[in-house]
Amino acid sequence: MLKIGDLAPKFEIEDIFGNEVSVSETYEWTYISFHRFASCPFCVLRTRELINAYSLFEQNNIQIISLWPSSKSNMLKYVGQELPPFPLVADSKKEVFQKYHVSKSSALSVFKLLANPKIILKALKGRFKNIDVDADPTLLPAEFLISPKGEIVISYYGKHFGDHQSISLVINSTK
């Protein structure tokens, strides 16, 4: 697992619209969010939260990169409908996921999720009636905040499917 102070693994990849996205010689803050699959209610909920907070990220010069192990077509069909102002990346071969050591869940993570009924209810209020699992449904979310020097400032591996860092913590970590 990557930890605070490690250099962030570099990558270059295209988003679902063909735009180049990278973590390389960066001169700005970068927040990377890893998700399970394009129709995952918990992941789409997090995407909505990031969309709603996007102006805060912009004000603090933080770019957002959202990575998914799903196919481009499923991403356009599901999470792409949210129209985020940041790149959505289909990493169906999980190459970037592997670089960042994004892991799978255990039975314990399901119990941790069940202990958070508010997250479950919020996620299930989404507009998707069908869940189309086109990737590994056992992946847990992971998030990283990378400084302009390329160092990891936040390294967070979720403990259940809806477990994410607070947006205010991410924003305040750049100060």
PDB file of N, CA, C and O in Angstrom, residues 83-125:
ATOM      1  N   LEU A  83     -22.276  13.834 -15.824  1.00  0.00           N
ATOM      2  CA  LEU A  83     -21.604  14.952 -16.479  1.00  0.00           C
ATOM      3  C   LEU A  83     -20.610  15.680 -15.566  1.00  0.00           C
ATOM      4  O   LEU A  83     -20.691  16.891 -15.376  1.00  0.00           O
ATOM      5  N   PRO A  84     -19.656  14.965 -15.015  1.00  0.00           N
ATOM      6  CA  PRO A  84     -18.690  15.625 -14.134  1.00  0.00           C
ATOM      7  C   PRO A  84     -17.768  16.565 -14.911  1.00  0.00           C
ATOM      8  O   PRO A  84     -17.463  16.313 -16.084  1.00  0.00           O
ATOM      9  N   PRO A  85     -17.316  17.629 -14.267  1.00  0.00           N
ATOM     10  CA  PRO A  85     -16.405  18.577 -14.907  1.00  0.00           C
ATOM     11  C   PRO A  85     -14.942  18.141 -14.818  1.00  0.00           C
ATOM     12  O   PRO A  85     -14.040  18.933 -15.074  1.00  0.00           O
ATOM     13  N   PHE A  86     -14.709  16.903 -14.448  1.00  0.00           N
ATOM     14  CA  PHE A  86     -13.360  16.356 -14.324  1.00  0.00           C
ATOM     15  C   PHE A  86     -13.287  15.052 -15.114  1.00  0.00           C
ATOM     16  O   PHE A  86     -14.312  14.467 -15.455  1.00  0.00           O
ATOM     17  N   PRO A  87     -12.070  14.583 -15.407  1.00  0.00           N
ATOM     18  CA  PRO A  87     -11.923  13.383 -16.236  1.00  0.00           C
ATOM     19  C   PRO A  87     -12.404  12.104 -15.549  1.00  0.00           C
ATOM     20  O   PRO A  87     -12.122  11.870 -14.380  1.00  0.00           O
ATOM     21  N   LEU A  88     -13.115  11.304 -16.340  1.00  0.00           N
ATOM     22  CA  LEU A  88     -13.486   9.947 -15.958  1.00  0.00           C
ATOM     23  C   LEU A  88     -12.623   9.022 -16.809  1.00  0.00           C
ATOM     24  O   LEU A  88     -12.619   9.130 -18.027  1.00  0.00           O
ATOM     25  N   VAL A  89     -11.909   8.119 -16.155  1.00  0.00           N
ATOM     26  CA  VAL A  89     -10.972   7.250 -16.855  1.00  0.00           C
ATOM     27  C   VAL A  89     -11.409   5.801 -16.736  1.00  0.00           C
ATOM     28  O   VAL A  89     -11.623   5.303 -15.629  1.00  0.00           O
ATOM     29  N   ALA A  90     -11.526   5.145 -17.876  1.00  0.00           N
ATOM     30  CA  ALA A  90     -11.817   3.712 -17.919  1.00  0.00           C
ATOM     31  C   ALA A  90     -10.485   2.964 -17.930  1.00  0.00           C
ATOM     32  O   ALA A  90      -9.745   3.026 -18.895  1.00  0.00           O
ATOM     33  N   ASP A  91     -10.185   2.297 -16.835  1.00  0.00           N
ATOM     34  CA  ASP A  91      -8.941   1.523 -16.705  1.00  0.00           C
ATOM     35  C   ASP A  91      -9.329   0.046 -16.583  1.00  0.00           C
ATOM     36  O   ASP A  91      -9.118  -0.580 -15.550  1.00  0.00           O
ATOM     37  N   SER A  92      -9.921  -0.484 -17.649  1.00  0.00           N
ATOM     38  CA  SER A  92     -10.470  -1.838 -17.588  1.00  0.00           C
ATOM     39  C   SER A  92      -9.406  -2.915 -17.365  1.00  0.00           C
ATOM     40  O   SER A  92      -9.712  -3.986 -16.848  1.00  0.00           O
ATOM     41  N   LYS A  93      -8.170  -2.627 -17.700  1.00  0.00           N
ATOM     42  CA  LYS A  93      -7.088  -3.582 -17.425  1.00  0.00           C
ATOM     43  C   LYS A  93      -6.504  -3.382 -16.022  1.00  0.00           C
ATOM     44  O   LYS A  93      -5.621  -4.118 -15.606  1.00  0.00           O
ATOM     45  N   LYS A  94      -6.999  -2.390 -15.326  1.00  0.00           N
ATOM     46  CA  LYS A  94      -6.610  -2.056 -13.947  1.00  0.00           C
ATOM     47  C   LYS A  94      -5.098  -1.791 -13.795  1.00  0.00           C
ATOM     48  O   LYS A  94      -4.521  -2.087 -12.753  1.00  0.00           O
ATOM     49  N   GLU A  95      -4.496  -1.218 -14.824  1.00  0.00           N
ATOM     50  CA  GLU A  95      -3.061  -0.923 -14.758  1.00  0.00           C
ATOM     51  C   GLU A  95      -2.753   0.145 -13.708  1.00  0.00           C
ATOM     52  O   GLU A  95      -1.819  -0.005 -12.921  1.00  0.00           O
ATOM     53  N   VAL A  96      -3.545   1.216 -13.684  1.00  0.00           N
ATOM     54  CA  VAL A  96      -3.322   2.268 -12.683  1.00  0.00           C
ATOM     55  C   VAL A  96      -3.764   1.769 -11.313  1.00  0.00           C
ATOM     56  O   VAL A  96      -3.115   2.057 -10.299  1.00  0.00           O
ATOM     57  N   PHE A  97      -4.830   0.992 -11.252  1.00  0.00           N
ATOM     58  CA  PHE A  97      -5.275   0.401  -9.992  1.00  0.00           C
ATOM     59  C   PHE A  97      -4.128  -0.390  -9.350  1.00  0.00           C
ATOM     60  O   PHE A  97      -3.903  -0.304  -8.149  1.00  0.00           O
ATOM     61  N   GLN A  98      -3.411  -1.162 -10.164  1.00  0.00           N
ATOM     62  CA  GLN A  98      -2.304  -1.962  -9.645  1.00  0.00           C
ATOM     63  C   GLN A  98      -1.159  -1.083  -9.161  1.00  0.00           C
ATOM     64  O   GLN A  98      -0.566  -1.364  -8.111  1.00  0.00           O
ATOM     65  N   LYS A  99      -0.857  -0.012  -9.887  1.00  0.00           N
ATOM     66  CA  LYS A  99       0.218   0.898  -9.468  1.00  0.00           C
ATOM     67  C   LYS A  99      -0.066   1.511  -8.098  1.00  0.00           C
ATOM     68  O   LYS A  99       0.840   1.787  -7.332  1.00  0.00           O
ATOM     69  N   TYR A 100      -1.351   1.742  -7.824  1.00  0.00           N
ATOM     70  CA  TYR A 100      -1.738   2.372  -6.558  1.00  0.00           C
ATOM     71  C   TYR A 100      -2.191   1.347  -5.511  1.00  0.00           C
ATOM     72  O   TYR A 100      -2.664   1.714  -4.451  1.00  0.00           O
ATOM     73  N   HIS A 101      -2.062   0.078  -5.821  1.00  0.00           N
ATOM     74  CA  HIS A 101      -2.355  -1.024  -4.892  1.00  0.00           C
ATOM     75  C   HIS A 101      -3.787  -0.983  -4.359  1.00  0.00           C
ATOM     76  O   HIS A 101      -4.038  -1.227  -3.176  1.00  0.00           O
ATOM     77  N   VAL A 102      -4.729  -0.695  -5.251  1.00  0.00           N
ATOM     78  CA  VAL A 102      -6.136  -0.696  -4.871  1.00  0.00           C
ATOM     79  C   VAL A 102      -6.542  -2.144  -4.649  1.00  0.00           C
ATOM     80  O   VAL A 102      -6.304  -3.006  -5.489  1.00  0.00           O
ATOM     81  N   SER A 103      -7.147  -2.404  -3.493  1.00  0.00           N
ATOM     82  CA  SER A 103      -7.370  -3.786  -3.070  1.00  0.00           C
ATOM     83  C   SER A 103      -8.831  -4.209  -3.132  1.00  0.00           C
ATOM     84  O   SER A 103      -9.727  -3.412  -3.352  1.00  0.00           O
ATOM     85  N   LYS A 104      -9.028  -5.482  -2.870  1.00  0.00           N
ATOM     86  CA  LYS A 104     -10.356  -6.084  -2.840  1.00  0.00           C
ATOM     87  C   LYS A 104     -10.894  -6.096  -1.415  1.00  0.00           C
ATOM     88  O   LYS A 104     -10.142  -6.027  -0.456  1.00  0.00           O
ATOM     89  N   SER A 105     -12.183  -6.242  -1.328  1.00  0.00           N
ATOM     90  CA  SER A 105     -12.837  -6.272  -0.022  1.00  0.00           C
ATOM     91  C   SER A 105     -12.782  -7.666   0.587  1.00  0.00           C
ATOM     92  O   SER A 105     -12.490  -8.646  -0.077  1.00  0.00           O
ATOM     93  N   SER A 106     -13.118  -7.694   1.831  1.00  0.00           N
ATOM     94  CA  SER A 106     -13.273  -8.960   2.541  1.00  0.00           C
ATOM     95  C   SER A 106     -14.704  -9.003   3.076  1.00  0.00           C
ATOM     96  O   SER A 106     -15.435  -8.024   2.983  1.00  0.00           O
ATOM     97  N   ALA A 107     -15.085 -10.105   3.646  1.00  0.00           N
ATOM     98  CA  ALA A 107     -16.423 -10.210   4.234  1.00  0.00           C
ATOM     99  C   ALA A 107     -16.605  -9.154   5.318  1.00  0.00           C
ATOM    100  O   ALA A 107     -17.694  -8.609   5.495  1.00  0.00           O
ATOM    101  N   LEU A 108     -15.535  -8.819   6.001  1.00  0.00           N
ATOM    102  CA  LEU A 108     -15.597  -7.811   7.065  1.00  0.00           C
ATOM    103  C   LEU A 108     -16.022  -6.451   6.513  1.00  0.00           C
ATOM    104  O   LEU A 108     -16.756  -5.711   7.168  1.00  0.00           O
ATOM    105  N   SER A 109     -15.594  -6.122   5.299  1.00  0.00           N
ATOM    106  CA  SER A 109     -15.944  -4.817   4.730  1.00  0.00           C
ATOM    107  C   SER A 109     -17.454  -4.710   4.490  1.00  0.00           C
ATOM    108  O   SER A 109     -18.021  -3.633   4.603  1.00  0.00           O
ATOM    109  N   VAL A 110     -18.116  -5.803   4.180  1.00  0.00           N
ATOM    110  CA  VAL A 110     -19.565  -5.783   4.002  1.00  0.00           C
ATOM    111  C   VAL A 110     -20.241  -5.438   5.328  1.00  0.00           C
ATOM    112  O   VAL A 110     -21.174  -4.632   5.376  1.00  0.00           O
ATOM    113  N   PHE A 111     -19.759  -6.003   6.422  1.00  0.00           N
ATOM    114  CA  PHE A 111     -20.325  -5.691   7.739  1.00  0.00           C
ATOM    115  C   PHE A 111     -20.069  -4.241   8.124  1.00  0.00           C
ATOM    116  O   PHE A 111     -20.921  -3.592   8.727  1.00  0.00           O
ATOM    117  N   LYS A 112     -18.914  -3.704   7.738  1.00  0.00           N
ATOM    118  CA  LYS A 112     -18.624  -2.286   8.010  1.00  0.00           C
ATOM    119  C   LYS A 112     -19.582  -1.391   7.239  1.00  0.00           C
ATOM    120  O   LYS A 112     -20.008  -0.358   7.738  1.00  0.00           O
ATOM    121  N   LEU A 113     -19.921  -1.786   6.016  1.00  0.00           N
ATOM    122  CA  LEU A 113     -20.885  -1.015   5.235  1.00  0.00           C
ATOM    123  C   LEU A 113     -22.264  -1.085   5.884  1.00  0.00           C
ATOM    124  O   LEU A 113     -22.950  -0.072   6.003  1.00  0.00           O
ATOM    125  N   LEU A 114     -22.671  -2.264   6.310  1.00  0.00           N
ATOM    126  CA  LEU A 114     -23.985  -2.415   6.938  1.00  0.00           C
ATOM    127  C   LEU A 114     -24.114  -1.587   8.211  1.00  0.00           C
ATOM    128  O   LEU A 114     -25.224  -1.222   8.602  1.00  0.00           O
ATOM    129  N   ALA A 115     -23.005  -1.253   8.823  1.00  0.00           N
ATOM    130  CA  ALA A 115     -23.020  -0.412  10.018  1.00  0.00           C
ATOM    131  C   ALA A 115     -23.218   1.064   9.669  1.00  0.00           C
ATOM    132  O   ALA A 115     -23.292   1.905  10.552  1.00  0.00           O
ATOM    133  N   ASN A 116     -23.317   1.373   8.377  1.00  0.00           N
ATOM    134  CA  ASN A 116     -23.497   2.747   7.899  1.00  0.00           C
ATOM    135  C   ASN A 116     -24.756   2.854   7.035  1.00  0.00           C
ATOM    136  O   ASN A 116     -24.668   3.116   5.838  1.00  0.00           O
ATOM    137  N   PRO A 117     -25.937   2.673   7.629  1.00  0.00           N
ATOM    138  CA  PRO A 117     -27.166   2.655   6.821  1.00  0.00           C
ATOM    139  C   PRO A 117     -27.443   3.968   6.085  1.00  0.00           C
ATOM    140  O   PRO A 117     -28.073   3.957   5.032  1.00  0.00           O
ATOM    141  N   LYS A 118     -26.963   5.108   6.598  1.00  0.00           N
ATOM    142  CA  LYS A 118     -27.195   6.383   5.908  1.00  0.00           C
ATOM    143  C   LYS A 118     -26.537   6.390   4.528  1.00  0.00           C
ATOM    144  O   LYS A 118     -27.114   6.888   3.565  1.00  0.00           O
ATOM    145  N   ILE A 119     -25.345   5.838   4.439  1.00  0.00           N
ATOM    146  CA  ILE A 119     -24.650   5.777   3.149  1.00  0.00           C
ATOM    147  C   ILE A 119     -25.421   4.873   2.190  1.00  0.00           C
ATOM    148  O   ILE A 119     -25.588   5.193   1.016  1.00  0.00           O
ATOM    149  N   ILE A 120     -25.906   3.767   2.693  1.00  0.00           N
ATOM    150  CA  ILE A 120     -26.662   2.827   1.852  1.00  0.00           C
ATOM    151  C   ILE A 120     -27.913   3.511   1.306  1.00  0.00           C
ATOM    152  O   ILE A 120     -28.200   3.438   0.105  1.00  0.00           O
ATOM    153  N   LEU A 121     -28.654   4.194   2.159  1.00  0.00           N
ATOM    154  CA  LEU A 121     -29.880   4.873   1.724  1.00  0.00           C
ATOM    155  C   LEU A 121     -29.591   5.967   0.707  1.00  0.00           C
ATOM    156  O   LEU A 121     -30.292   6.100  -0.299  1.00  0.00           O
ATOM    157  N   LYS A 122     -28.545   6.766   0.949  1.00  0.00           N
ATOM    158  CA  LYS A 122     -28.184   7.829  -0.006  1.00  0.00           C
ATOM    159  C   LYS A 122     -27.808   7.233  -1.358  1.00  0.00           C
ATOM    160  O   LYS A 122     -28.200   7.740  -2.404  1.00  0.00           O
ATOM    161  N   ALA A 123     -27.037   6.167  -1.350  1.00  0.00           N
ATOM    162  CA  ALA A 123     -26.589   5.554  -2.600  1.00  0.00           C
ATOM    163  C   ALA A 123     -27.763   4.952  -3.366  1.00  0.00           C
ATOM    164  O   ALA A 123     -27.811   5.044  -4.596  1.00  0.00           O
ATOM    165  N   LEU A 124     -28.704   4.377  -2.667  1.00  0.00           N
ATOM    166  CA  LEU A 124     -29.826   3.717  -3.328  1.00  0.00           C
ATOM    167  C   LEU A 124     -30.867   4.699  -3.854  1.00  0.00           C
ATOM    168  O   LEU A 124     -31.761   4.307  -4.603  1.00  0.00           O
ATOM    169  N   LYS A 125     -30.750   5.969  -3.495  1.00  0.00           N
ATOM    170  CA  LYS A 125     -31.656   6.983  -4.032  1.00  0.00           C
ATOM    171  C   LYS A 125     -31.225   7.442  -5.418  1.00  0.00           C
ATOM    172  O   LYS A 125     -31.865   8.287  -6.011  1.00  0.00           O
TER     173      LYS A 125
END
